[in-house]
PDB file of C-alpha atoms in Angstrom:
ATOM      1  CA  MET A   1     -42.009-153.657-139.012  1.00  0.00           C
ATOM      2  CA  ALA A   2     -39.633-156.343-138.616  1.00  0.00           C
ATOM      3  CA  GLU A   3     -40.675-159.048-136.424  1.00  0.00           C
ATOM      4  CA  SER A   4     -38.666-159.664-133.365  1.00  0.00           C
ATOM      5  CA  GLU A   5     -37.723-163.160-132.476  1.00  0.00           C
ATOM      6  CA  VAL A   6     -38.827-164.341-129.138  1.00  0.00           C
ATOM      7  CA  LEU A   7     -36.496-166.707-127.453  1.00  0.00           C
ATOM      8  CA  THR A   8     -37.825-169.579-125.550  1.00  0.00           C
ATOM      9  CA  PRO A   9     -36.236-170.770-122.344  1.00  0.00           C
ATOM     10  CA  GLU A  10     -34.707-173.714-124.098  1.00  0.00           C
ATOM     11  CA  LYS A  11     -33.138-171.492-126.584  1.00  0.00           C
ATOM     12  CA  GLU A  12     -31.912-169.252-123.865  1.00  0.00           C
ATOM     13  CA  LYS A  13     -30.345-172.221-122.235  1.00  0.00           C
ATOM     14  CA  ASP A  14     -28.791-173.199-125.413  1.00  0.00           C
ATOM     15  CA  THR A  15     -27.656-169.719-125.955  1.00  0.00           C
ATOM     16  CA  SER A  16     -26.021-169.539-122.583  1.00  0.00           C
ATOM     17  CA  HIS A  17     -24.427-172.830-123.185  1.00  0.00           C
ATOM     18  CA  ASN A  18     -23.146-171.702-126.500  1.00  0.00           C
ATOM     19  CA  SER A  19     -21.887-168.514-125.063  1.00  0.00           C
ATOM     20  CA  SER A  20     -20.034-170.394-122.432  1.00  0.00           C
ATOM     21  CA  GLU A  21     -18.604-172.612-125.055  1.00  0.00           C
ATOM     22  CA  THR A  22     -17.620-169.661-127.154  1.00  0.00           C
ATOM     23  CA  GLN A  23     -15.954-168.015-124.170  1.00  0.00           C
ATOM     24  CA  LYS A  24     -14.129-171.091-123.047  1.00  0.00           C
ATOM     25  CA  PRO A  25     -11.409-171.032-125.674  1.00  0.00           C
ATOM     26  CA  GLU A  26     -10.636-167.425-124.794  1.00  0.00           C
ATOM     27  CA  ASN A  27     -10.275-167.891-121.012  1.00  0.00           C
ATOM     28  CA  ASP A  28      -9.177-171.488-120.964  1.00  0.00           C
ATOM     29  CA  LYS A  29      -5.557-171.679-119.652  1.00  0.00           C
ATOM     30  CA  PRO A  30      -3.663-174.780-118.467  1.00  0.00           C
ATOM     31  CA  GLN A  31      -4.069-175.167-114.773  1.00  0.00           C
ATOM     32  CA  LYS A  32      -0.909-175.654-112.748  1.00  0.00           C
ATOM     33  CA  ASP A  33      -0.586-178.997-111.176  1.00  0.00           C
ATOM     34  CA  PRO A  34      -0.009-178.636-107.420  1.00  0.00           C
ATOM     35  CA  ASP A  35       2.057-181.787-107.454  1.00  0.00           C
ATOM     36  CA  LYS A  36       4.367-180.164-109.962  1.00  0.00           C
ATOM     37  CA  LYS A  37       4.694-177.181-107.659  1.00  0.00           C
ATOM     38  CA  LYS A  38       5.748-179.468-104.880  1.00  0.00           C
ATOM     39  CA  LYS A  39       8.258-181.114-107.167  1.00  0.00           C
ATOM     40  CA  LYS A  40       9.616-177.727-108.199  1.00  0.00           C
ATOM     41  CA  SER A  41       9.859-176.615-104.605  1.00  0.00           C
ATOM     42  CA  LYS A  42      11.658-179.808-103.823  1.00  0.00           C
ATOM     43  CA  LYS A  43      14.056-179.172-106.664  1.00  0.00           C
ATOM     44  CA  LYS A  44      14.649-175.663-105.411  1.00  0.00           C
ATOM     45  CA  SER A  45      15.284-176.919-101.922  1.00  0.00           C
ATOM     46  CA  LYS A  46      17.696-179.455-103.345  1.00  0.00           C
ATOM     47  CA  LYS A  47      19.492-176.734-105.260  1.00  0.00           C
ATOM     48  CA  GLN A  48      19.632-174.597-102.186  1.00  0.00           C
ATOM     49  CA  SER A  49      20.977-177.470-100.151  1.00  0.00           C
ATOM     50  CA  VAL A  50      23.541-178.184-102.835  1.00  0.00           C
ATOM     51  CA  GLU A  51      24.554-174.549-102.793  1.00  0.00           C
ATOM     52  CA  GLU A  52      24.732-174.679 -99.049  1.00  0.00           C
ATOM     53  CA  VAL A  53      26.795-177.844 -99.266  1.00  0.00           C
ATOM     54  CA  ASN A  54      29.032-176.224-101.819  1.00  0.00           C
ATOM     55  CA  ILE A  55      29.433-173.155 -99.639  1.00  0.00           C
ATOM     56  CA  GLN A  56      29.859-175.044 -96.437  1.00  0.00           C
ATOM     57  CA  PRO A  57      33.125-176.798 -97.453  1.00  0.00           C
ATOM     58  CA  GLU A  58      34.607-173.425 -98.304  1.00  0.00           C
ATOM     59  CA  THR A  59      34.035-172.178 -94.790  1.00  0.00           C
ATOM     60  CA  GLU A  60      35.235-175.467 -93.387  1.00  0.00           C
ATOM     61  CA  ASN A  61      38.330-175.312 -95.602  1.00  0.00           C
ATOM     62  CA  GLY A  62      38.941-171.843 -94.268  1.00  0.00           C
ATOM     63  CA  LYS A  63      38.676-173.152 -90.760  1.00  0.00           C
ATOM     64  CA  ASP A  64      40.920-176.063 -91.697  1.00  0.00           C
ATOM     65  CA  ALA A  65      43.496-173.682 -93.160  1.00  0.00           C
ATOM     66  CA  ALA A  66      43.460-171.603 -89.997  1.00  0.00           C
ATOM     67  CA  THR A  67      43.730-174.762 -87.949  1.00  0.00           C
ATOM     68  CA  VAL A  68      46.653-175.962 -90.071  1.00  0.00           C
ATOM     69  CA  LEU A  69      48.381-172.605 -89.677  1.00  0.00           C
ATOM     70  CA  THR A  70      47.823-172.731 -85.950  1.00  0.00           C
ATOM     71  CA  LEU A  71      49.127-176.271 -85.763  1.00  0.00           C
ATOM     72  CA  ARG A  72      52.148-175.347 -87.853  1.00  0.00           C
ATOM     73  CA  ARG A  73      52.782-172.364 -85.623  1.00  0.00           C
ATOM     74  CA  ARG A  74      52.489-174.514 -82.549  1.00  0.00           C
ATOM     75  CA  ALA A  75      54.696-177.158 -84.139  1.00  0.00           C
ATOM     76  CA  GLY A  76      57.271-174.469 -84.898  1.00  0.00           C
ATOM     77  CA  GLU A  77      57.130-173.278 -81.309  1.00  0.00           C
ATOM     78  CA  VAL A  78      57.539-176.838 -80.045  1.00  0.00           C
ATOM     79  CA  LYS A  79      60.473-177.371 -82.392  1.00  0.00           C
ATOM     80  CA  LYS A  80      62.046-174.107 -81.269  1.00  0.00           C
ATOM     81  CA  TYR A  81      61.520-175.092 -77.643  1.00  0.00           C
ATOM     82  CA  ALA A  82      63.106-178.489 -78.319  1.00  0.00           C
ATOM     83  CA  VAL A  83      66.114-176.810 -79.964  1.00  0.00           C
ATOM     84  CA  MET A  84      66.471-174.451 -77.010  1.00  0.00           C
ATOM     85  CA  ARG A  85      66.322-177.387 -74.612  1.00  0.00           C
ATOM     86  CA  ARG A  86      69.005-179.228 -76.570  1.00  0.00           C
ATOM     87  CA  LEU A  87      71.146-176.104 -76.661  1.00  0.00           C
ATOM     88  CA  ALA A  88      70.706-175.637 -72.920  1.00  0.00           C
ATOM     89  CA  ALA A  89      71.648-179.275 -72.367  1.00  0.00           C
ATOM     90  CA  VAL A  90      74.778-178.883 -74.510  1.00  0.00           C
ATOM     91  CA  LEU A  91      75.751-175.700 -72.664  1.00  0.00           C
ATOM     92  CA  ALA A  92      75.191-177.460 -69.350  1.00  0.00           C
ATOM     93  CA  VAL A  93      77.450-180.326 -70.444  1.00  0.00           C
ATOM     94  CA  ILE A  94      80.127-177.864 -71.583  1.00  0.00           C
ATOM     95  CA  LEU A  95      79.866-175.975 -68.295  1.00  0.00           C
ATOM     96  CA  ILE A  96      80.174-179.208 -66.323  1.00  0.00           C
ATOM     97  CA  ALA A  97      83.187-180.204 -68.431  1.00  0.00           C
ATOM     98  CA  ILE A  98      84.853-176.816 -67.783  1.00  0.00           C
ATOM     99  CA  ILE A  99      84.170-177.098 -64.052  1.00  0.00           C
ATOM    100  CA  THR A 100      85.554-180.640 -64.080  1.00  0.00           C
ATOM    101  CA  VAL A 101      88.720-179.549 -65.881  1.00  0.00           C
ATOM    102  CA  VAL A 102      89.199-176.620 -63.492  1.00  0.00           C
ATOM    103  CA  TYR A 103      88.671-178.923 -60.538  1.00  0.00           C
ATOM    104  CA  ALA A 104      91.116-181.481 -61.983  1.00  0.00           C
ATOM    105  CA  VAL A 105      93.733-178.803 -62.603  1.00  0.00           C
ATOM    106  CA  SER A 106      93.210-177.446 -59.104  1.00  0.00           C
ATOM    107  CA  TYR A 107      93.402-180.947 -57.653  1.00  0.00           C
ATOM    108  CA  PHE A 108      96.622-181.847 -59.426  1.00  0.00           C
ATOM    109  CA  TYR A 109      98.068-178.442 -58.634  1.00  0.00           C
ATOM    110  CA  ASP A 110      97.347-179.096 -54.968  1.00  0.00           C
ATOM    111  CA  GLN A 111      98.556-182.659 -55.233  1.00  0.00           C
ATOM    112  CA  TYR A 112     101.786-181.930 -57.046  1.00  0.00           C
ATOM    113  CA  GLY A 113     102.040-178.184 -56.818  1.00  0.00           C
ATOM    114  CA  SER A 114     104.375-177.514 -53.911  1.00  0.00           C
ATOM    115  CA  PHE A 115     107.498-179.250 -55.079  1.00  0.00           C
ATOM    116  CA  THR A 116     108.288-181.322 -58.162  1.00  0.00           C
ATOM    117  CA  VAL A 117     111.583-183.020 -59.056  1.00  0.00           C
ATOM    118  CA  LYS A 118     112.210-184.143 -62.611  1.00  0.00           C
ATOM    119  CA  ILE A 119     114.876-185.010 -65.160  1.00  0.00           C
ATOM    120  CA  ASP A 120     114.816-184.980 -68.923  1.00  0.00           C
ATOM    121  CA  LYS A 121     113.458-188.304 -70.176  1.00  0.00           C
ATOM    122  CA  TYR A 122     116.091-188.341 -72.916  1.00  0.00           C
ATOM    123  CA  ASP A 123     118.798-188.097 -70.273  1.00  0.00           C
ATOM    124  CA  MET A 124     117.143-190.896 -68.344  1.00  0.00           C
ATOM    125  CA  VAL A 125     116.923-193.281 -71.304  1.00  0.00           C
ATOM    126  CA  GLN A 126     120.121-192.465 -73.170  1.00  0.00           C
ATOM    127  CA  GLN A 127     122.507-191.565 -70.348  1.00  0.00           C
ATOM    128  CA  GLY A 128     120.990-193.317 -67.346  1.00  0.00           C
ATOM    129  CA  LEU A 129     120.030-190.540 -64.909  1.00  0.00           C
ATOM    130  CA  SER A 130     117.298-191.862 -62.596  1.00  0.00           C
ATOM    131  CA  LEU A 131     115.280-190.666 -59.611  1.00  0.00           C
ATOM    132  CA  SER A 132     113.987-192.617 -56.638  1.00  0.00           C
ATOM    133  CA  GLU A 133     112.697-192.010 -53.108  1.00  0.00           C
ATOM    134  CA  THR A 134     114.812-194.863 -51.745  1.00  0.00           C
ATOM    135  CA  PRO A 135     118.530-195.635 -52.090  1.00  0.00           C
ATOM    136  CA  GLU A 136     117.772-199.166 -53.275  1.00  0.00           C
ATOM    137  CA  PHE A 137     116.135-197.739 -56.421  1.00  0.00           C
ATOM    138  CA  ASP A 138     113.372-200.335 -56.308  1.00  0.00           C
ATOM    139  CA  ARG A 139     111.286-198.021 -58.461  1.00  0.00           C
ATOM    140  CA  THR A 140     113.013-195.507 -60.719  1.00  0.00           C
ATOM    141  CA  THR A 141     111.333-192.649 -62.519  1.00  0.00           C
ATOM    142  CA  SER A 142     112.004-189.357 -64.275  1.00  0.00           C
ATOM    143  CA  ARG A 143     109.575-187.396 -62.073  1.00  0.00           C
ATOM    144  CA  LEU A 144     108.860-187.170 -58.333  1.00  0.00           C
ATOM    145  CA  ASN A 145     106.168-185.195 -56.543  1.00  0.00           C
ATOM    146  CA  ALA A 146     106.345-184.099 -52.929  1.00  0.00           C
ATOM    147  CA  ASN A 147     103.289-183.868 -50.716  1.00  0.00           C
ATOM    148  CA  ILE A 148     102.161-180.406 -49.665  1.00  0.00           C
ATOM    149  CA  VAL A 149     101.285-178.663 -46.420  1.00  0.00           C
ATOM    150  CA  TYR A 150      98.082-176.597 -46.311  1.00  0.00           C
ATOM    151  CA  ASP A 151      97.948-173.312 -44.425  1.00  0.00           C
ATOM    152  CA  MET A 152     101.602-173.327 -43.458  1.00  0.00           C
ATOM    153  CA  THR A 153     102.394-170.637 -40.908  1.00  0.00           C
ATOM    154  CA  ASN A 154     105.777-169.100 -39.997  1.00  0.00           C
ATOM    155  CA  ILE A 155     108.348-170.829 -37.828  1.00  0.00           C
ATOM    156  CA  SER A 156     112.050-170.435 -37.071  1.00  0.00           C
ATOM    157  CA  GLY A 157     114.627-172.485 -38.944  1.00  0.00           C
ATOM    158  CA  GLU A 158     116.105-173.320 -35.575  1.00  0.00           C
ATOM    159  CA  ASP A 159     112.978-175.344 -34.774  1.00  0.00           C
ATOM    160  CA  LEU A 160     113.518-177.822 -37.627  1.00  0.00           C
ATOM    161  CA  PRO A 161     114.382-181.409 -36.591  1.00  0.00           C
ATOM    162  CA  ALA A 162     118.106-182.158 -36.494  1.00  0.00           C
ATOM    163  CA  ASN A 163     117.678-185.406 -38.458  1.00  0.00           C
ATOM    164  CA  ILE A 164     115.392-183.899 -41.075  1.00  0.00           C
ATOM    165  CA  ASP A 165     117.576-185.186 -43.935  1.00  0.00           C
ATOM    166  CA  ARG A 166     117.586-188.790 -42.724  1.00  0.00           C
ATOM    167  CA  VAL A 167     114.034-189.707 -43.657  1.00  0.00           C
ATOM    168  CA  ASN A 168     113.218-190.802 -47.212  1.00  0.00           C
ATOM    169  CA  GLY A 169     110.387-189.432 -49.312  1.00  0.00           C
ATOM    170  CA  SER A 170     107.891-186.901 -47.962  1.00  0.00           C
ATOM    171  CA  HIS A 171     108.197-186.227 -44.234  1.00  0.00           C
ATOM    172  CA  ASN A 172     106.542-182.853 -43.724  1.00  0.00           C
ATOM    173  CA  GLY A 173     105.967-181.133 -40.419  1.00  0.00           C
ATOM    174  CA  ASP A 174     103.009-178.996 -39.453  1.00  0.00           C
ATOM    175  CA  ASN A 175     104.619-175.855 -40.857  1.00  0.00           C
ATOM    176  CA  TYR A 176     107.331-177.039 -43.252  1.00  0.00           C
ATOM    177  CA  ILE A 177     107.792-179.211 -46.311  1.00  0.00           C
ATOM    178  CA  ALA A 178     110.563-181.807 -46.283  1.00  0.00           C
ATOM    179  CA  TYR A 179     111.336-184.164 -49.137  1.00  0.00           C
ATOM    180  CA  THR A 180     114.255-186.582 -49.562  1.00  0.00           C
ATOM    181  CA  PHE A 181     115.149-188.360 -52.817  1.00  0.00           C
ATOM    182  CA  TYR A 182     118.086-189.905 -54.665  1.00  0.00           C
ATOM    183  CA  LEU A 183     119.673-189.251 -58.042  1.00  0.00           C
ATOM    184  CA  THR A 184     121.835-191.950 -59.565  1.00  0.00           C
ATOM    185  CA  ASN A 185     123.897-192.496 -62.684  1.00  0.00           C
ATOM    186  CA  SER A 186     122.601-195.829 -63.944  1.00  0.00           C
ATOM    187  CA  GLY A 187     124.355-195.489 -67.312  1.00  0.00           C
ATOM    188  CA  LYS A 188     127.808-196.474 -68.530  1.00  0.00           C
ATOM    189  CA  ASP A 189     129.338-193.037 -68.989  1.00  0.00           C
ATOM    190  CA  THR A 190     130.820-190.561 -66.506  1.00  0.00           C
ATOM    191  CA  LEU A 191     128.976-187.267 -66.842  1.00  0.00           C
ATOM    192  CA  THR A 192     128.353-183.816 -65.442  1.00  0.00           C
ATOM    193  CA  TYR A 193     124.850-182.778 -64.509  1.00  0.00           C
ATOM    194  CA  SER A 194     123.245-179.579 -63.281  1.00  0.00           C
ATOM    195  CA  GLY A 195     120.233-179.082 -61.069  1.00  0.00           C
ATOM    196  CA  GLU A 196     118.149-175.933 -61.052  1.00  0.00           C
ATOM    197  CA  LEU A 197     115.756-175.245 -58.174  1.00  0.00           C
ATOM    198  CA  TYR A 198     113.253-172.640 -59.355  1.00  0.00           C
ATOM    199  CA  MET A 199     109.946-170.989 -58.485  1.00  0.00           C
ATOM    200  CA  GLU A 200     107.222-171.758 -61.022  1.00  0.00           C
ATOM    201  CA  SER A 201     104.662-169.389 -59.510  1.00  0.00           C
ATOM    202  CA  ILE A 202     104.509-166.881 -56.655  1.00  0.00           C
ATOM    203  CA  THR A 203     101.546-164.968 -55.208  1.00  0.00           C
ATOM    204  CA  GLY A 204     101.248-162.498 -52.360  1.00  0.00           C
ATOM    205  CA  ASN A 205     105.020-161.791 -52.207  1.00  0.00           C
ATOM    206  CA  VAL A 206     105.402-164.905 -50.092  1.00  0.00           C
ATOM    207  CA  ASP A 207     108.920-165.380 -51.472  1.00  0.00           C
ATOM    208  CA  GLU A 208     110.066-162.408 -49.359  1.00  0.00           C
ATOM    209  CA  ALA A 209     110.048-164.615 -46.257  1.00  0.00           C
ATOM    210  CA  ILE A 210     110.574-168.076 -47.750  1.00  0.00           C
ATOM    211  CA  ARG A 211     113.611-170.147 -46.798  1.00  0.00           C
ATOM    212  CA  VAL A 212     114.845-173.189 -48.702  1.00  0.00           C
ATOM    213  CA  ALA A 213     117.415-175.570 -47.255  1.00  0.00           C
ATOM    214  CA  VAL A 214     119.158-177.897 -49.716  1.00  0.00           C
ATOM    215  CA  TYR A 215     120.938-180.935 -48.255  1.00  0.00           C
ATOM    216  CA  ARG A 216     123.258-182.648 -50.714  1.00  0.00           C
ATOM    217  CA  ASN A 217     124.828-185.769 -49.312  1.00  0.00           C
ATOM    218  CA  GLY A 218     124.412-184.319 -45.802  1.00  0.00           C
ATOM    219  CA  GLU A 219     125.795-180.830 -46.588  1.00  0.00           C
ATOM    220  CA  LYS A 220     123.248-178.101 -45.816  1.00  0.00           C
ATOM    221  CA  THR A 221     122.868-174.772 -47.611  1.00  0.00           C
ATOM    222  CA  VAL A 222     120.073-172.315 -46.716  1.00  0.00           C
ATOM    223  CA  TYR A 223     118.798-169.962 -49.429  1.00  0.00           C
ATOM    224  CA  GLY A 224     116.742-166.794 -49.014  1.00  0.00           C
ATOM    225  CA  LYS A 225     115.757-163.780 -51.045  1.00  0.00           C
ATOM    226  CA  THR A 226     117.861-160.638 -50.838  1.00  0.00           C
ATOM    227  CA  LYS A 227     116.619-158.197 -48.224  1.00  0.00           C
ATOM    228  CA  SER A 228     113.747-156.087 -49.513  1.00  0.00           C
ATOM    229  CA  ASN A 229     115.667-152.905 -48.617  1.00  0.00           C
ATOM    230  CA  GLY A 230     118.577-154.047 -50.785  1.00  0.00           C
ATOM    231  CA  GLY A 231     120.814-154.667 -47.796  1.00  0.00           C
ATOM    232  CA  GLY A 232     122.101-158.023 -49.012  1.00  0.00           C
ATOM    233  CA  ILE A 233     121.738-161.537 -47.648  1.00  0.00           C
ATOM    234  CA  GLU A 234     119.546-162.366 -44.665  1.00  0.00           C
ATOM    235  CA  LYS A 235     121.529-163.250 -41.548  1.00  0.00           C
ATOM    236  CA  ASP A 236     120.027-166.743 -41.232  1.00  0.00           C
ATOM    237  CA  CYS A 237     120.863-167.656 -44.862  1.00  0.00           C
ATOM    238  CA  ASP A 238     124.010-169.053 -46.461  1.00  0.00           C
ATOM    239  CA  LYS A 239     123.254-167.808 -49.970  1.00  0.00           C
ATOM    240  CA  GLU A 240     120.859-165.505 -51.763  1.00  0.00           C
ATOM    241  CA  PHE A 241     118.455-166.650 -54.456  1.00  0.00           C
ATOM    242  CA  ALA A 242     120.329-166.982 -57.746  1.00  0.00           C
ATOM    243  CA  SER A 243     117.779-164.732 -59.493  1.00  0.00           C
ATOM    244  CA  ALA A 244     114.213-163.517 -59.243  1.00  0.00           C
ATOM    245  CA  ARG A 245     112.954-166.979 -60.206  1.00  0.00           C
ATOM    246  CA  VAL A 246     115.875-169.332 -59.578  1.00  0.00           C
ATOM    247  CA  ILE A 247     116.651-170.338 -55.989  1.00  0.00           C
ATOM    248  CA  SER A 248     119.791-172.395 -56.475  1.00  0.00           C
ATOM    249  CA  GLU A 249     121.913-174.039 -59.147  1.00  0.00           C
ATOM    250  CA  GLU A 250     123.579-177.350 -58.378  1.00  0.00           C
ATOM    251  CA  LYS A 251     126.379-178.906 -60.397  1.00  0.00           C
ATOM    252  CA  HIS A 252     128.137-182.234 -60.075  1.00  0.00           C
ATOM    253  CA  GLU A 253     131.113-183.001 -62.266  1.00  0.00           C
ATOM    254  CA  LYS A 254     132.532-186.465 -62.956  1.00  0.00           C
ATOM    255  CA  PHE A 255     129.410-188.223 -61.843  1.00  0.00           C
ATOM    256  CA  ARG A 256     130.489-191.828 -62.349  1.00  0.00           C
ATOM    257  CA  PRO A 257     128.334-194.817 -63.370  1.00  0.00           C
ATOM    258  CA  GLY A 258     126.592-196.263 -60.327  1.00  0.00           C
ATOM    259  CA  GLN A 259     127.261-193.152 -58.252  1.00  0.00           C
ATOM    260  CA  GLN A 260     124.406-191.724 -56.199  1.00  0.00           C
ATOM    261  CA  ASP A 261     123.573-188.298 -54.795  1.00  0.00           C
ATOM    262  CA  LYS A 262     121.116-187.846 -51.935  1.00  0.00           C
ATOM    263  CA  TYR A 263     119.063-184.661 -51.752  1.00  0.00           C
ATOM    264  CA  THR A 264     116.748-183.268 -49.083  1.00  0.00           C
ATOM    265  CA  ILE A 265     114.760-180.099 -49.777  1.00  0.00           C
ATOM    266  CA  VAL A 266     113.170-178.245 -46.830  1.00  0.00           C
ATOM    267  CA  ILE A 267     110.854-175.243 -47.300  1.00  0.00           C
ATOM    268  CA  TRP A 268     109.416-172.992 -44.589  1.00  0.00           C
ATOM    269  CA  LEU A 269     108.365-169.417 -43.769  1.00  0.00           C
ATOM    270  CA  GLU A 270     110.977-167.736 -41.606  1.00  0.00           C
ATOM    271  CA  GLY A 271     109.232-165.932 -38.769  1.00  0.00           C
ATOM    272  CA  ASN A 272     112.307-163.855 -37.967  1.00  0.00           C
ATOM    273  CA  ASP A 273     112.354-162.264 -41.410  1.00  0.00           C
ATOM    274  CA  PRO A 274     111.246-158.580 -41.241  1.00  0.00           C
ATOM    275  CA  ASP A 275     109.097-159.202 -44.348  1.00  0.00           C
ATOM    276  CA  CYS A 276     107.140-161.996 -42.649  1.00  0.00           C
ATOM    277  CA  THR A 277     104.045-159.849 -41.998  1.00  0.00           C
ATOM    278  CA  ASP A 278     100.294-160.147 -42.392  1.00  0.00           C
ATOM    279  CA  GLU A 279     100.620-158.781 -45.916  1.00  0.00           C
ATOM    280  CA  ILE A 280     101.896-162.136 -47.189  1.00  0.00           C
ATOM    281  CA  VAL A 281      99.086-164.131 -45.573  1.00  0.00           C
ATOM    282  CA  GLY A 282      97.360-166.233 -48.241  1.00  0.00           C
ATOM    283  CA  GLY A 283     100.382-166.183 -50.564  1.00  0.00           C
ATOM    284  CA  GLN A 284     101.331-169.314 -52.477  1.00  0.00           C
ATOM    285  CA  MET A 285     104.432-170.701 -54.111  1.00  0.00           C
ATOM    286  CA  LYS A 286     105.105-173.606 -56.459  1.00  0.00           C
ATOM    287  CA  MET A 287     108.655-174.949 -56.834  1.00  0.00           C
ATOM    288  CA  GLY A 288     110.434-177.352 -59.101  1.00  0.00           C
ATOM    289  CA  LEU A 289     113.872-178.962 -59.345  1.00  0.00           C
ATOM    290  CA  ASN A 290     115.069-179.924 -62.799  1.00  0.00           C
ATOM    291  CA  PHE A 291     118.153-182.065 -63.487  1.00  0.00           C
ATOM    292  CA  LYS A 292     119.870-182.346 -66.851  1.00  0.00           C
ATOM    293  CA  ILE A 293     123.156-183.642 -68.260  1.00  0.00           C
ATOM    294  CA  ILE A 294     125.442-180.892 -69.490  1.00  0.00           C
ATOM    295  CA  GLU A 295     128.517-183.002 -70.347  1.00  0.00           C
ATOM    296  CA  ASP A 296     129.492-186.636 -70.641  1.00  0.00           C
ATOM    297  CA  THR A 297     132.825-188.445 -71.161  1.00  0.00           C
TER     298      THR A 297
END
């Protein structure tokens, strides 16, 4: 029989030691350093933070873009509002200018609208026709403007003052217009002139009851419109209107140098005229008298 070997405790110890040594290479693996793990975790956290930092600007840029768009939109609205304000200001200025012009036209119409006397400036300069409100001709001109009467009501021609043609310039009554002026030949040539008294504008058919007295060097002629029924001249008139727009036509031949003609124009509403009714209340009339040379010698 084969003899079995008996192992002593020392040998057993050695054997266990050897066995552990023999097993060590098989199970021996490098242990992970915990410090390295911490470093790796730190690196990961850094990477994550970097990613977060990289992502964060994108969201902020998005917010910035939205903010920029909002600001641009608001800036556009402000600009549009500013343009509208400027446009409104310009329109307001234009409106004020229009109102001012209308007021000025109305003012000058009221100031000079009732009766205007004028001569051609060429005739004044070249031939010497001149106008003045006084016989001394201290101030000569080519245009005169009579004052007006507001809200003139009807009267009778018989109520006019007897000396109405003896006062120079404007000398209106409460319900009539009276204007006296002078026309002179201040040139060197004898001439013939004509004067046309006309109606520039008429409203409310007021001309149906209007009377115009023309005094030329003291001689009086009363003009009125033909009767509305076609019956001819009114009984208180000397002559009918020359036409629908022309009241009278004056003519002076052989008007010598230095010679002077005195005119007085009187305008009123004749209360005895059958056409002087409430229907013409509020009517208006603008008249003018124009002188011009038609022949010279």
